[in-house]
Coordinates of C-alpha atoms and ligand atoms in Angstrom, one line a residue:
M145 CA 199.9 129.0 183.6
D146 CA 196.3 127.8 183.5
N147 CA 195.4 129.9 186.5
I148 CA 196.8 133.0 184.6
K149 CA 194.7 132.1 181.6
E150 CA 191.6 131.7 183.8
L151 CA 192.4 135.0 185.5
C152 CA 192.7 136.8 182.2
S153 CA 189.3 135.6 181.0
R154 CA 187.4 136.7 184.0
P155 CA 184.3 138.8 183.2
Y156 CA 184.9 141.1 186.1
F157 CA 188.2 142.0 187.9
E158 CA 188.8 142.8 191.5
L159 CA 191.6 145.0 192.7
E160 CA 193.7 142.0 193.7
D161 CA 193.3 140.3 190.3
I162 CA 194.7 143.4 188.7
V163 CA 197.6 143.6 191.1
T164 CA 198.4 139.9 190.4
L165 CA 198.4 140.5 186.6
L166 CA 200.5 143.7 186.8
S167 CA 203.0 141.8 189.1
L168 CA 203.7 139.0 186.6
Q169 CA 207.4 138.4 186.0
D170 CA 207.6 135.0 184.3
P171 CA 208.0 135.6 180.5
Q172 CA 205.6 132.8 179.7
E173 CA 202.9 134.2 182.0
I174 CA 203.4 137.6 180.5
E175 CA 203.0 136.0 177.0
V176 CA 199.6 134.6 178.2
L177 CA 198.6 138.1 179.4
S178 CA 199.6 139.8 176.1
K179 CA 197.9 137.1 174.0
S180 CA 194.7 137.3 176.1
A181 CA 194.7 141.1 175.6
E182 CA 195.1 140.7 171.9
V183 CA 192.2 138.3 171.7
R184 CA 190.0 140.6 173.7
L185 CA 191.0 143.5 171.4
L186 CA 190.2 141.6 168.3
Q187 CA 186.8 140.6 169.7
E188 CA 185.9 144.1 170.9
R189 CA 187.5 146.4 168.4
G190 CA 188.7 144.3 165.5
N191 CA 192.2 144.3 164.0
A192 CA 192.2 148.0 162.9
V193 CA 194.8 150.4 164.1
Y194 CA 193.6 154.0 164.0
F195 CA 195.9 157.0 163.4
R196 CA 195.6 160.3 165.2
G197 CA 198.0 162.9 163.7
L198 CA 199.6 164.8 166.6
V199 CA 200.2 168.6 166.4
E200 CA 201.9 170.1 169.4
F201 CA 200.8 173.6 168.6
S202 CA 202.2 175.5 171.5
N203 CA 204.6 174.9 174.4
I204 CA 203.6 178.0 176.3
C205 CA 202.4 176.7 179.7
T206 CA 201.1 178.3 182.9
C207 CA 201.4 175.1 184.9
D208 CA 204.5 173.9 186.8
C209 CA 204.2 170.1 187.0
Y210 CA 207.3 168.8 188.7
Y211 CA 208.0 166.1 186.0
C212 CA 207.3 168.0 182.8
G213 CA 210.0 169.5 180.5
I214 CA 207.8 172.4 179.3
R215 CA 206.8 173.5 182.8
K216 CA 206.6 177.3 183.1
S217 CA 209.7 177.5 185.3
N218 CA 211.9 175.8 182.7
T219 CA 213.6 178.9 181.3
G220 CA 215.7 176.9 178.9
V221 CA 212.8 176.3 176.6
Q222 CA 212.1 178.6 173.6
R223 CA 208.4 179.2 173.7
Y224 CA 206.2 179.1 170.5
L225 CA 202.7 179.2 169.3
L226 CA 202.1 178.0 165.8
Q227 CA 200.1 180.2 163.5
K228 CA 196.6 179.1 162.6
E229 CA 197.5 178.5 159.0
Q230 CA 200.4 176.2 160.0
I231 CA 198.0 174.1 162.1
V232 CA 195.3 174.0 159.4
E233 CA 198.0 173.0 156.8
A234 CA 199.1 170.1 159.0
A235 CA 195.4 169.1 159.3
R236 CA 195.0 169.1 155.5
W237 CA 198.0 167.0 155.1
C238 CA 196.7 164.6 157.8
A239 CA 193.4 164.3 156.0
Q240 CA 195.1 163.7 152.6
Q241 CA 197.1 160.9 154.1
G242 CA 193.8 159.3 155.1
Y243 CA 194.6 159.6 158.9
G244 CA 191.0 160.1 160.0
S245 CA 191.8 162.2 163.1
I246 CA 194.0 164.8 164.5
V247 CA 195.0 165.6 168.1
L248 CA 195.8 169.2 169.0
Q249 CA 198.0 169.4 172.1
S250 CA 199.6 172.3 173.9
G251 CA 200.7 173.6 177.2
E252 CA 198.0 174.9 179.4
R253 CA 196.6 178.4 179.1
R254 CA 193.2 179.7 180.1
D255 CA 193.3 183.3 178.8
E256 CA 190.5 184.5 176.5
S257 CA 192.8 184.9 173.4
F258 CA 194.0 181.3 173.7
I259 CA 190.4 180.0 174.0
D260 CA 189.4 182.1 171.0
F261 CA 192.4 180.8 169.1
V262 CA 191.6 177.1 169.8
E263 CA 188.0 177.5 168.9
D264 CA 188.8 179.2 165.6
V265 CA 191.4 176.6 164.7
V266 CA 188.9 173.7 165.4
R267 CA 186.3 175.4 163.1
S268 CA 188.8 176.0 160.4
I269 CA 190.1 172.5 160.4
K270 CA 186.6 171.1 160.2
E271 CA 185.9 173.3 157.1
A272 CA 189.2 172.5 155.5
T273 CA 189.1 168.8 155.8
R274 CA 185.7 167.7 154.6
S275 CA 185.9 165.3 151.6
P276 CA 183.8 162.5 150.1
G277 CA 185.9 160.0 152.2
L278 CA 185.5 162.1 155.4
P279 CA 182.1 163.9 155.0
L280 CA 182.4 165.3 158.5
G281 CA 186.0 166.3 158.2
L282 CA 188.8 165.1 160.5
G283 CA 187.9 163.8 164.0
I284 CA 189.4 166.4 166.3
T285 CA 190.8 165.6 169.7
L286 CA 191.8 168.4 172.0
C287 CA 194.4 168.1 174.7
V288 CA 194.7 171.6 176.2
G289 CA 194.4 170.9 179.9
E290 CA 192.0 172.1 182.5
Q291 CA 189.5 174.7 181.3
N292 CA 186.1 176.0 182.6
A293 CA 182.8 174.7 181.4
E294 CA 182.2 177.6 179.0
A295 CA 185.5 177.0 177.2
Y296 CA 184.9 173.3 176.9
K297 CA 181.4 174.0 175.5
R298 CA 182.8 176.4 172.9
F299 CA 185.4 173.8 171.8
F300 CA 182.6 171.1 171.5
R301 CA 180.3 173.4 169.5
A302 CA 183.2 174.3 167.2
G303 CA 183.5 170.6 166.3
A304 CA 186.0 168.9 168.6
H305 CA 184.4 165.7 169.8
R306 CA 187.1 164.1 171.9
Y307 CA 189.2 165.4 174.7
L308 CA 192.3 164.0 176.4
L309 CA 193.1 164.9 179.9
R310 CA 195.3 162.7 181.8
I311 CA 194.6 162.2 185.5
E312 CA 198.4 161.5 185.8
T313 CA 197.9 159.3 188.9
T314 CA 194.7 158.5 190.9
S315 CA 196.7 158.4 194.1
A316 CA 195.7 161.8 195.5
D317 CA 198.9 161.8 197.7
L318 CA 201.1 161.1 194.8
F319 CA 199.3 163.7 192.7
S320 CA 200.0 166.4 195.3
Q321 CA 203.7 165.4 195.4
L322 CA 203.9 165.9 191.7
H323 CA 202.2 169.2 191.4
P324 CA 202.3 172.7 193.0
K325 CA 199.4 173.4 195.4
T326 CA 197.5 175.4 192.7
Q327 CA 196.9 172.1 190.8
S328 CA 194.7 169.6 192.4
F329 CA 193.5 166.1 191.8
S330 CA 189.9 167.1 192.5
S331 CA 189.9 169.8 190.0
R332 CA 191.3 167.4 187.4
K333 CA 188.6 164.9 188.2
Q334 CA 185.9 167.6 188.0
C335 CA 187.1 168.5 184.5
L336 CA 186.8 164.9 183.4
D337 CA 183.2 164.8 184.7
L338 CA 182.4 168.1 183.0
L339 CA 183.8 166.9 179.7
K340 CA 181.7 163.8 179.8
K341 CA 178.6 165.8 180.7
I342 CA 179.2 168.2 177.7
G343 CA 179.3 165.2 175.4
F344 CA 182.9 164.6 174.6
L345 CA 184.4 161.2 174.1
V346 CA 186.8 161.4 177.0
G347 CA 190.3 160.1 177.2
T348 CA 192.5 160.0 180.3
G349 CA 195.6 158.1 181.5
V350 CA 198.5 158.0 183.8
M351 CA 202.3 158.0 183.9
I352 CA 203.8 154.7 184.8
G353 CA 206.8 154.2 187.0
L354 CA 206.6 157.5 188.8
P355 CA 208.9 157.7 191.9
G356 CA 207.0 156.3 194.9
Q357 CA 204.1 154.8 192.7
T358 CA 203.1 151.3 193.7
V359 CA 201.6 148.5 191.6
E360 CA 198.5 148.9 193.8
D361 CA 198.3 152.5 192.8
L362 CA 198.4 151.5 189.1
A363 CA 195.7 148.8 189.7
R364 CA 193.5 151.6 191.2
D365 CA 194.2 153.7 188.2
I366 CA 192.6 151.0 186.0
L367 CA 189.6 150.8 188.3
F368 CA 189.3 154.5 188.0
F369 CA 189.2 154.3 184.2
R370 CA 186.5 151.6 184.5
D371 CA 184.4 153.5 187.0
L372 CA 184.4 156.6 184.8
D373 CA 183.5 154.5 181.7
I374 CA 186.4 156.2 179.9
D375 CA 186.4 156.1 176.1
M376 CA 190.1 156.4 175.4
I377 CA 193.4 155.7 177.2
G378 CA 196.7 157.4 176.7
M379 CA 199.3 156.3 179.2
G380 CA 203.0 155.7 179.1
P381 CA 206.2 155.4 181.0
Y382 CA 207.4 158.3 183.1
I383 CA 210.7 159.5 181.7
V384 CA 213.0 161.8 183.5
H385 CA 213.6 165.3 182.1
P386 CA 216.8 166.7 183.6
E387 CA 215.5 170.3 184.0
T388 CA 212.7 169.4 186.3
P389 CA 212.4 169.1 190.1
L390 CA 211.4 165.4 189.9
S391 CA 214.7 164.5 188.2
A392 CA 216.4 164.9 191.7
C393 CA 214.6 161.7 192.8
K394 CA 217.1 159.0 193.3
G395 CA 217.4 155.7 195.1
E396 CA 214.9 152.9 195.7
Q397 CA 211.9 155.0 194.8
V398 CA 213.1 155.0 191.2
R399 CA 212.5 151.9 189.0
C400 CA 214.9 150.8 186.3
T401 CA 213.9 151.6 182.7
D402 CA 213.4 147.9 181.6
E403 CA 211.0 147.4 184.5
V404 CA 209.0 150.6 183.7
F405 CA 208.8 149.6 180.1
L406 CA 207.4 146.1 180.9
L407 CA 205.1 147.6 183.5
S408 CA 203.7 150.0 180.8
L409 CA 203.0 147.1 178.5
K410 CA 201.3 145.2 181.3
M411 CA 199.2 148.2 182.1
I412 CA 198.0 148.3 178.4
A413 CA 197.1 144.6 178.4
V414 CA 195.3 144.7 181.8
T415 CA 193.4 147.9 180.8
R416 CA 192.3 146.1 177.7
L417 CA 191.1 143.1 179.7
V418 CA 189.3 145.2 182.3
L419 CA 187.7 147.9 180.0
R420 CA 187.3 145.8 176.9
N421 CA 185.7 148.1 174.4
V422 CA 188.0 151.1 174.7
N423 CA 190.6 152.8 172.4
I424 CA 194.1 152.6 173.8
A425 CA 197.1 154.4 172.4
A426 CA 200.6 153.0 172.0
T427 CA 202.2 156.2 173.1
T428 CA 205.4 157.9 171.8
A429 CA 206.9 157.6 175.3
L430 CA 207.0 153.8 174.9
Q431 CA 209.1 154.3 171.8
A432 CA 211.4 156.7 173.6
I433 CA 212.5 153.8 175.8
K434 CA 212.6 151.1 173.2
G435 CA 212.9 151.4 169.4
D436 CA 210.0 149.1 168.8
G437 CA 208.0 150.3 171.9
R438 CA 204.9 151.3 170.0
E439 CA 204.7 147.9 168.1
Q440 CA 205.0 146.2 171.4
G441 CA 202.2 148.4 172.7
L442 CA 200.0 147.1 169.8
L443 CA 200.9 143.5 170.6
F444 CA 199.8 144.1 174.2
G445 CA 196.3 145.4 173.2
A446 CA 196.7 149.0 172.1
N447 CA 194.9 150.0 168.8
V448 CA 195.7 153.7 168.3
I449 CA 199.0 155.4 167.2
M450 CA 199.7 159.1 167.1
P451 CA 202.0 160.0 164.2
Q452 CA 203.9 163.2 164.7
L453 CA 202.7 166.1 162.6
T454 CA 204.3 169.0 164.5
P455 CA 206.5 171.0 162.0
E456 CA 210.0 169.8 162.6
E457 CA 211.6 173.0 163.7
F458 CA 209.3 173.2 166.7
R459 CA 209.5 169.6 167.8
K460 CA 212.7 170.0 169.8
E461 CA 211.0 172.7 171.9
Y462 CA 208.3 170.3 172.9
L463 CA 210.4 168.0 175.0
L464 CA 208.2 166.8 177.8
Y465 CA 211.0 164.3 178.7
E466 CA 214.4 163.2 177.6
G467 CA 215.0 161.1 174.5
K468 CA 211.8 161.9 172.6
P469 CA 211.9 160.0 169.3
C470 CA 211.2 161.2 165.7
L471 CA 212.6 164.7 166.3
D472 CA 214.3 164.9 162.9
E473 CA 211.8 163.0 160.7
N474 CA 209.4 164.8 158.5
A475 CA 205.7 163.8 158.4
E476 CA 206.2 161.8 155.2
Q477 CA 209.0 159.7 156.6
C478 CA 207.0 159.3 159.8
K479 CA 204.1 157.9 157.7
S480 CA 206.1 155.2 155.9
C481 CA 208.0 154.3 159.1
L482 CA 204.7 153.8 160.9
S483 CA 203.0 151.7 158.2
R484 CA 206.0 149.3 158.3
R485 CA 205.8 149.2 162.1
V486 CA 202.1 148.4 162.1
A487 CA 202.4 145.8 159.3
S488 CA 205.0 144.0 161.4
T489 CA 202.4 143.4 164.1
G490 CA 200.0 141.8 161.6
R491 CA 197.4 144.5 162.1
V492 CA 195.8 146.8 159.5
I493 CA 195.7 150.6 159.4
A494 CA 192.2 151.9 159.1
Y495 CA 192.3 154.9 156.8
D496 CA 189.7 157.6 156.6
A497 CA 188.0 156.5 159.8
W498 CA 187.4 158.2 163.1
G499 CA 187.5 154.9 164.9
D500 CA 185.5 156.0 167.9
R501 CA 184.4 153.5 170.5
R502 CA 180.9 154.8 170.3
V503 CA 178.9 157.4 168.4
V504 CA 178.6 160.8 170.1
Ligands
LIG656 N1 199.1 170.4 179.0 C1 198.3 169.4 178.4 C2 199.1 168.4 177.6 C3 200.5 168.5 177.5 S1 201.5 167.3 178.4 C4 197.4 168.7 179.4 O1 197.4 169.0 180.5 O2 196.7 167.8 179.0 C5 200.8 165.8 177.9 C6 201.2 164.6 178.8 O3 202.6 164.4 178.8 C7 200.9 164.9 180.3 O4 199.5 164.6 180.6 C8 201.8 163.9 181.0 O5 201.2 162.7 181.4 C9 202.9 163.6 179.9 N2 204.2 163.9 180.5 C10 204.7 165.1 180.9 N3 205.9 165.0 181.4 C11 206.3 163.7 181.2 C12 207.5 162.9 181.5 N4 208.5 163.5 182.1 N5 207.5 161.6 181.2 C13 206.4 161.0 180.6 N6 205.3 161.7 180.3 C14 205.2 163.0 180.6

């Protein structure tokens, strides 16, 4: 036990240290890991939990990722794009609740009208949400995939100051097995570099428990986050969606759900220990596997939660994976459910705050 404690308190981690921690199976040792992560979190970021209201504003997608339920080849999905006013309304509600930030997520499109639309929405949200409590309006995070430098610059100038783009996996081999040839690991990486250069706070992350993914791959993912000096992490379990090519994967390449869930919690804890001052989300996918998944994420060192703000009638069309929770709950119910969940972990929700890791 003491050696695990010692390992967790290292100032610097080598690949093999990370592999050891991710491989822990003994419940008491796992408890040491989660407690150490919590202590590190409290030291580095305090006991605040930050909310980022999530609006999945469109499921129209030009990509064909083999794991994703809204991939363009899935013809069973009814495609939608919210109207600008619907998104701005959700943003106003978000600001009124005191959630300091909003995340605008969608499928991937690179056409001019989409870029114009996103830019316009960002500007309008900024104007609509300024208040004495939030003089600069809501913090806006975009999650609209790979774009060119010009588009990223326009989004930044319009007032979005954070961008989430998951690398999905840092194993280039695995990446190529999960995506068609038109999507590449190197172009995803270039986008992350570009976003940093432009000035965004940059978030990335991976899926955990992908068929064929090893613990060593995951350890390298954490080193990748550290090397890039990433500001925010959003990662969660891979969950099968039946209408995708990857759902055909069976046999020993596929881990059981309990194992993937635990591995996801360990990834959060070890990322906290290695990166220290970083924002880590307890993602919805954790809750899709276990009812209290997001609370457990908080207990393993996460400090961000993304309450669902997508209008209810569209949520069922934004199914990235099977069993997505909160499909029939309105934003108000979601709010009270989340405050209960956060309180149960002994942490405190920070209202009216952007909660960035550093000032941009
Ligand atoms: N198109 C946008 C965001 C939409 S998808 C982008 O590229 O950033 C958001 C994230 O959902 C993806 O990055 C992926 O990591 C995750 N995701 C997709 N399918 C999933 C699945 N089957 N299980 C778990 N996570 C999934």
